[in-house]
PDB file of C-alpha atoms in Angstrom:
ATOM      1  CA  UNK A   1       0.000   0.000   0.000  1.00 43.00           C
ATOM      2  CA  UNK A   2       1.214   3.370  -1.278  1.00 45.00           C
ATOM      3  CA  UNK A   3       0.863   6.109   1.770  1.00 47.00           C
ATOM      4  CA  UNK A   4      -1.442   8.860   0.537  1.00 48.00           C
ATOM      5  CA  UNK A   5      -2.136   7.373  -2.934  1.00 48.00           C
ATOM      6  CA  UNK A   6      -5.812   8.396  -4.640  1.00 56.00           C
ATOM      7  CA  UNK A   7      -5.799   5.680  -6.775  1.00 57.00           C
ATOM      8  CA  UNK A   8      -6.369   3.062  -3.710  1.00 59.00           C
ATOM      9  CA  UNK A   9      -9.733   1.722  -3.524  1.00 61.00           C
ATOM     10  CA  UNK A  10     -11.965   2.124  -0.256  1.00 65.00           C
ATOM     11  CA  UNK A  11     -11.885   0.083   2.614  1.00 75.00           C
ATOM     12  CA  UNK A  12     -15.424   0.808   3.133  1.00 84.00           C
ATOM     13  CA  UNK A  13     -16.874   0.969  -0.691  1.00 81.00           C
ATOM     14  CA  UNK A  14     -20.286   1.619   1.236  1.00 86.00           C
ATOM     15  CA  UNK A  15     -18.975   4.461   3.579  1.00 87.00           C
ATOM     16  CA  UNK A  16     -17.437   5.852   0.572  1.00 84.00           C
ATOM     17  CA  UNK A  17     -20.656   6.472  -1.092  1.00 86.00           C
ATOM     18  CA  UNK A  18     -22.372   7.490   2.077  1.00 88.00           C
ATOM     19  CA  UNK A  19     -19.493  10.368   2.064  1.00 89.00           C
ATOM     20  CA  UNK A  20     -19.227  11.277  -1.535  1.00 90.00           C
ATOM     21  CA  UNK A  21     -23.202  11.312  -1.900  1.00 91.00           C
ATOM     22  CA  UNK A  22     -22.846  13.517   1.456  1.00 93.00           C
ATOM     23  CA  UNK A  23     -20.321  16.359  -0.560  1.00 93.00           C
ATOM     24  CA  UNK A  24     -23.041  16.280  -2.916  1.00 95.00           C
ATOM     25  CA  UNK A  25     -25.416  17.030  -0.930  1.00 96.00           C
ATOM     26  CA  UNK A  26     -23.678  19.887   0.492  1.00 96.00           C
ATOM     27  CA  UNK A  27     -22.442  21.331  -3.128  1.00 96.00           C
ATOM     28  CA  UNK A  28     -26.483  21.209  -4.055  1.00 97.00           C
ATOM     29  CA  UNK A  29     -26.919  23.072  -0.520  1.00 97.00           C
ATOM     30  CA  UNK A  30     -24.330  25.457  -1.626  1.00 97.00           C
ATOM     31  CA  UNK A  31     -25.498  26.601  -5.054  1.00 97.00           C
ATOM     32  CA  UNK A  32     -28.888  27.036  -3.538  1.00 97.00           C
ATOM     33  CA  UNK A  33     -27.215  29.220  -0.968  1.00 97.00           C
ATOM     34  CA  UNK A  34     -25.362  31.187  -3.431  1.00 96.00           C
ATOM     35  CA  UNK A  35     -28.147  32.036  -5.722  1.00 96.00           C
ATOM     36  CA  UNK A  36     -30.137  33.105  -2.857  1.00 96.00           C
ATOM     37  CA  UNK A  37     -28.120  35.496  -1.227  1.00 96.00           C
ATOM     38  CA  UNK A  38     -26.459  36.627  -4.689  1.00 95.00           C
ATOM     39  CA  UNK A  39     -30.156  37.212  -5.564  1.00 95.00           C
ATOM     40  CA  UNK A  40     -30.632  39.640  -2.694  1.00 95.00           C
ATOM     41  CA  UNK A  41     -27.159  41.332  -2.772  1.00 94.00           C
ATOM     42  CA  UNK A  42     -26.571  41.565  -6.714  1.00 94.00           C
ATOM     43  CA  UNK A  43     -27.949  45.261  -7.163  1.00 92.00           C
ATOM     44  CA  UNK A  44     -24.767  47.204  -5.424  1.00 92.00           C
ATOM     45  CA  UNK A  45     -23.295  49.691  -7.524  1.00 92.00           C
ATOM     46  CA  UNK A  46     -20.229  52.003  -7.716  1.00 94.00           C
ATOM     47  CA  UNK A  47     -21.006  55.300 -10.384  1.00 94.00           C
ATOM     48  CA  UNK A  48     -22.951  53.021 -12.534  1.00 91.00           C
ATOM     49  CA  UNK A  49     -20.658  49.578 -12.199  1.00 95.00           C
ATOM     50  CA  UNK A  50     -22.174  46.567 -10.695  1.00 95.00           C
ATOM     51  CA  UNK A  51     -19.495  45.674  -8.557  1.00 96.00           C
ATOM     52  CA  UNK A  52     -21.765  43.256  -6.212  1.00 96.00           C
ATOM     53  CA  UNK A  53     -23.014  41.331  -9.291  1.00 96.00           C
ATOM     54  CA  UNK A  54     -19.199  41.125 -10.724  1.00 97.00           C
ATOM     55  CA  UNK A  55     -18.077  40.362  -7.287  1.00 97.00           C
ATOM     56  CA  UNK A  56     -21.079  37.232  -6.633  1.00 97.00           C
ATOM     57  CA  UNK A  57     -20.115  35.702 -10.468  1.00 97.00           C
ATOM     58  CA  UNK A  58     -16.695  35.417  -9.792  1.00 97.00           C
ATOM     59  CA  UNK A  59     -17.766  34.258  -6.115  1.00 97.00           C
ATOM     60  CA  UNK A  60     -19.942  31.632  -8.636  1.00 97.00           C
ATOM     61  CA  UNK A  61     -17.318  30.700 -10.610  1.00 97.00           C
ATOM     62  CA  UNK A  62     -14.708  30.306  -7.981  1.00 96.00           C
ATOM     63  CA  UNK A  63     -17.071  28.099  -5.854  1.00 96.00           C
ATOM     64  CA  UNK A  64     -17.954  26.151  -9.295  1.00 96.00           C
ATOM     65  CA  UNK A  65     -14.739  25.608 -10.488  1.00 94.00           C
ATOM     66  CA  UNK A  66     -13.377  24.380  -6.780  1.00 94.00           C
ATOM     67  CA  UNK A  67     -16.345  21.460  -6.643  1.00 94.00           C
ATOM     68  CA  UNK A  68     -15.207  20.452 -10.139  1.00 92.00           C
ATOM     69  CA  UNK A  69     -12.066  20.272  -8.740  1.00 90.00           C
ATOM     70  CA  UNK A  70     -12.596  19.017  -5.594  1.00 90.00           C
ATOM     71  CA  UNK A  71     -14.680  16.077  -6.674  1.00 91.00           C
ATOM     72  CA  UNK A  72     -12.450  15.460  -9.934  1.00 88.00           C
ATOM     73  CA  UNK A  73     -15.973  15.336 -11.876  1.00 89.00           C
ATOM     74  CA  UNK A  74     -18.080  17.546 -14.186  1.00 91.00           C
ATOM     75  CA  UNK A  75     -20.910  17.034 -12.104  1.00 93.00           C
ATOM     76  CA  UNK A  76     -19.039  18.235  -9.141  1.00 93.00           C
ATOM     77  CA  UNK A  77     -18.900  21.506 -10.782  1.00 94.00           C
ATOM     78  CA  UNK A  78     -22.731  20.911 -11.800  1.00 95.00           C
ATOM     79  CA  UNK A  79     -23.932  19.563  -8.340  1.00 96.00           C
ATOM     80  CA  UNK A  80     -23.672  23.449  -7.136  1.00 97.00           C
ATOM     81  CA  UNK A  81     -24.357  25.329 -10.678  1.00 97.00           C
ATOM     82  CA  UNK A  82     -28.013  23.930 -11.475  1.00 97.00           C
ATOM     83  CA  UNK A  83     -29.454  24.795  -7.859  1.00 97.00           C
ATOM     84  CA  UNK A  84     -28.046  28.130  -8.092  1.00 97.00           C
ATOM     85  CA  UNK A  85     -29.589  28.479 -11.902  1.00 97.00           C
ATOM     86  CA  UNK A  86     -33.141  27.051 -10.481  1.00 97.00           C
ATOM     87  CA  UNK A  87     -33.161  29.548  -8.119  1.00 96.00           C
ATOM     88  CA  UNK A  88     -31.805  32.694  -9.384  1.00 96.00           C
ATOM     89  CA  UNK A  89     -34.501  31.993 -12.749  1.00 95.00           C
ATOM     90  CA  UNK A  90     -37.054  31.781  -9.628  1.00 93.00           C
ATOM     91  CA  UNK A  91     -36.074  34.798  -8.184  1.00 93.00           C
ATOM     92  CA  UNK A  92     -36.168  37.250 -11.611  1.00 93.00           C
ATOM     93  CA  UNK A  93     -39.702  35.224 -12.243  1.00 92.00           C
ATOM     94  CA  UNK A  94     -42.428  38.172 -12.103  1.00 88.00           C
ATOM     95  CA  UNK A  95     -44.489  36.949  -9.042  1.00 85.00           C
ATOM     96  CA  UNK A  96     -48.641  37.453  -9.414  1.00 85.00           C
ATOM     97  CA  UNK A  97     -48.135  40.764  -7.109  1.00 85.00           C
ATOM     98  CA  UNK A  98     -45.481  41.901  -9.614  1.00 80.00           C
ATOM     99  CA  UNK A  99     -42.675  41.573  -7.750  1.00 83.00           C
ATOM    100  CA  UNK A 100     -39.536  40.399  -8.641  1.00 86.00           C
ATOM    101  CA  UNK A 101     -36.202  39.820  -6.848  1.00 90.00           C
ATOM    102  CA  UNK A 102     -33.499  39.860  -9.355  1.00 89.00           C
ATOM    103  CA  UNK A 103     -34.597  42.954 -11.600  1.00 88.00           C
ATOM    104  CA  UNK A 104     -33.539  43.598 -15.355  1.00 87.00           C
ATOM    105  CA  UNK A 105     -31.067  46.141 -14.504  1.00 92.00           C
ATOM    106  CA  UNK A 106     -27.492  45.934 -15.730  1.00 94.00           C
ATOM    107  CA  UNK A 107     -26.763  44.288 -12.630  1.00 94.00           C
ATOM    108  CA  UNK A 108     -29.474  41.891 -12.733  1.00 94.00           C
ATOM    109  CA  UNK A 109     -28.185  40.811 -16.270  1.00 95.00           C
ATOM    110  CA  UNK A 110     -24.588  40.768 -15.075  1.00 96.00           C
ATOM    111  CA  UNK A 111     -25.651  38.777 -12.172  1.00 96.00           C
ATOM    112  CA  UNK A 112     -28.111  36.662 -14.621  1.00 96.00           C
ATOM    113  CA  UNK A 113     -25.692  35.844 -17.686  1.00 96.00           C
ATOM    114  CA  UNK A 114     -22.325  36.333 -16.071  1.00 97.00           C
ATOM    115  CA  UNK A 115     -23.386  33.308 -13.214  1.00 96.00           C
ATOM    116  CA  UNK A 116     -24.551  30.967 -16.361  1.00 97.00           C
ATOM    117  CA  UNK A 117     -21.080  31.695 -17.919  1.00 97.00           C
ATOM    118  CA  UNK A 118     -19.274  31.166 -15.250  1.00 96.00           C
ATOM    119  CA  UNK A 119     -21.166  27.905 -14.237  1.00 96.00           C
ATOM    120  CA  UNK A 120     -20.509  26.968 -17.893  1.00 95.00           C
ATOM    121  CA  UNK A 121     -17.078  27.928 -18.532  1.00 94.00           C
ATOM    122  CA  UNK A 122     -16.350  25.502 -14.779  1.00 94.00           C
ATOM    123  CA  UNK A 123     -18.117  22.636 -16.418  1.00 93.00           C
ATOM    124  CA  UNK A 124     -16.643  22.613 -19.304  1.00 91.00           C
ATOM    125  CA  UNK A 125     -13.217  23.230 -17.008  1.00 88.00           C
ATOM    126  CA  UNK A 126     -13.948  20.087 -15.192  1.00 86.00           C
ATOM    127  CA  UNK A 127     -14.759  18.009 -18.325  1.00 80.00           C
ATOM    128  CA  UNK A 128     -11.450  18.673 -19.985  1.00 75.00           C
ATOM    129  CA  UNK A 129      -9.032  17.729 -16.347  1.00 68.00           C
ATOM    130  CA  UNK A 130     -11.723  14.384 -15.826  1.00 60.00           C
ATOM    131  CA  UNK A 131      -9.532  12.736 -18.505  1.00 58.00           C
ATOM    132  CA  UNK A 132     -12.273  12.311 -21.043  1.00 50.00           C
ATOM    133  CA  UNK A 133     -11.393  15.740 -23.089  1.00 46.00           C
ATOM    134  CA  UNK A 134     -14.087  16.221 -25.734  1.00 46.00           C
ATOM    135  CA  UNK A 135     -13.334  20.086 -25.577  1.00 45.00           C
ATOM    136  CA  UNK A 136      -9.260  19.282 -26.112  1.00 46.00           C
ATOM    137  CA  UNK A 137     -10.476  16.176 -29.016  1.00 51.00           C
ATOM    138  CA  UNK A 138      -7.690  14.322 -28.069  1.00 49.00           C
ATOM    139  CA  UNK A 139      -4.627  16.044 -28.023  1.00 49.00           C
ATOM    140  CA  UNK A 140      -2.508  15.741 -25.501  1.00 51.00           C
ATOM    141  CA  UNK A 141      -2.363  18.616 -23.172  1.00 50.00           C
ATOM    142  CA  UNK A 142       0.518  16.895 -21.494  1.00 52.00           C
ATOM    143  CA  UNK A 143       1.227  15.277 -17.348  1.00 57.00           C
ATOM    144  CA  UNK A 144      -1.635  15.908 -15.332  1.00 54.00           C
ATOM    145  CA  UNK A 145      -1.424  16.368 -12.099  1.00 49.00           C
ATOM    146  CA  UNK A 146      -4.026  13.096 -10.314  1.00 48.00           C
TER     147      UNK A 146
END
């Protein structure tokens, strides 16, 4: 046995699962938690720049990009990006009263399209370092780190 080697297989395959469906969990826990407080906070402005919605998608793509990492899956990256979609498109739905959360402002769309591109551009991140590169069609982008 190799000391520290991530290429060794469980001792517990069942307690692995419990623990990997458990990160899950808590990426799907986080995406809901960023799309709700980004939906609230997005709207913060210095003369005329949205520097709360530029701040929360790089705050998205950071946390995106990390799962994808951390999990060494696309849908690691995913498991935080499609609650945080699902809510956010909840949040700039026009409600019966007529109120809305995330506005169509400049902020709102920077909030809106830059957090899809961000989610997006971390998927297709953690596709091309999962060893199956479809992006890279492939070529050999040379020693990976694993």
């Amino acid at each position: 046995m190799s000391g520290g080697s991530h290429g060794a297989a469980p001792a517990n395959p069942r307690l692995a699962a419990f623990v990997t469906g458990g990160a899950y969990g808590v990426l799907v826990v986080l995406g809901l938690a960023l799309g709700l407080t980004g939906s609230f906070l997005f709207s913060g402005t210095v003369d005329s720049v949205p520097i709360a919605a530029i701040f929360f998608v790089l705050l998205n793509f950071c946390c995106f990009h990390l799962a994808g990492w951390a999990m060494r899956t696309p849908l690691g990256a995913l498991a935080p990006a499609v609650p945080w979609l699902v809510v956010v498109v909840l949040m700039s739905a026009r409600r019966p009263e007529g109120d809305l959360v995330v506005t169509g402002t400049l902020p709102g769309y920077v909030f809106m399209v830059g957090g899809m591109a961000a989610a997006l551009v971390a998927v297709v991140g953690a596709f091309s370092r999962s060893g199956g590169s479809w992006l890279l069609g492939g070529i050999d982008a040379g020693p990976r780190a694993r």
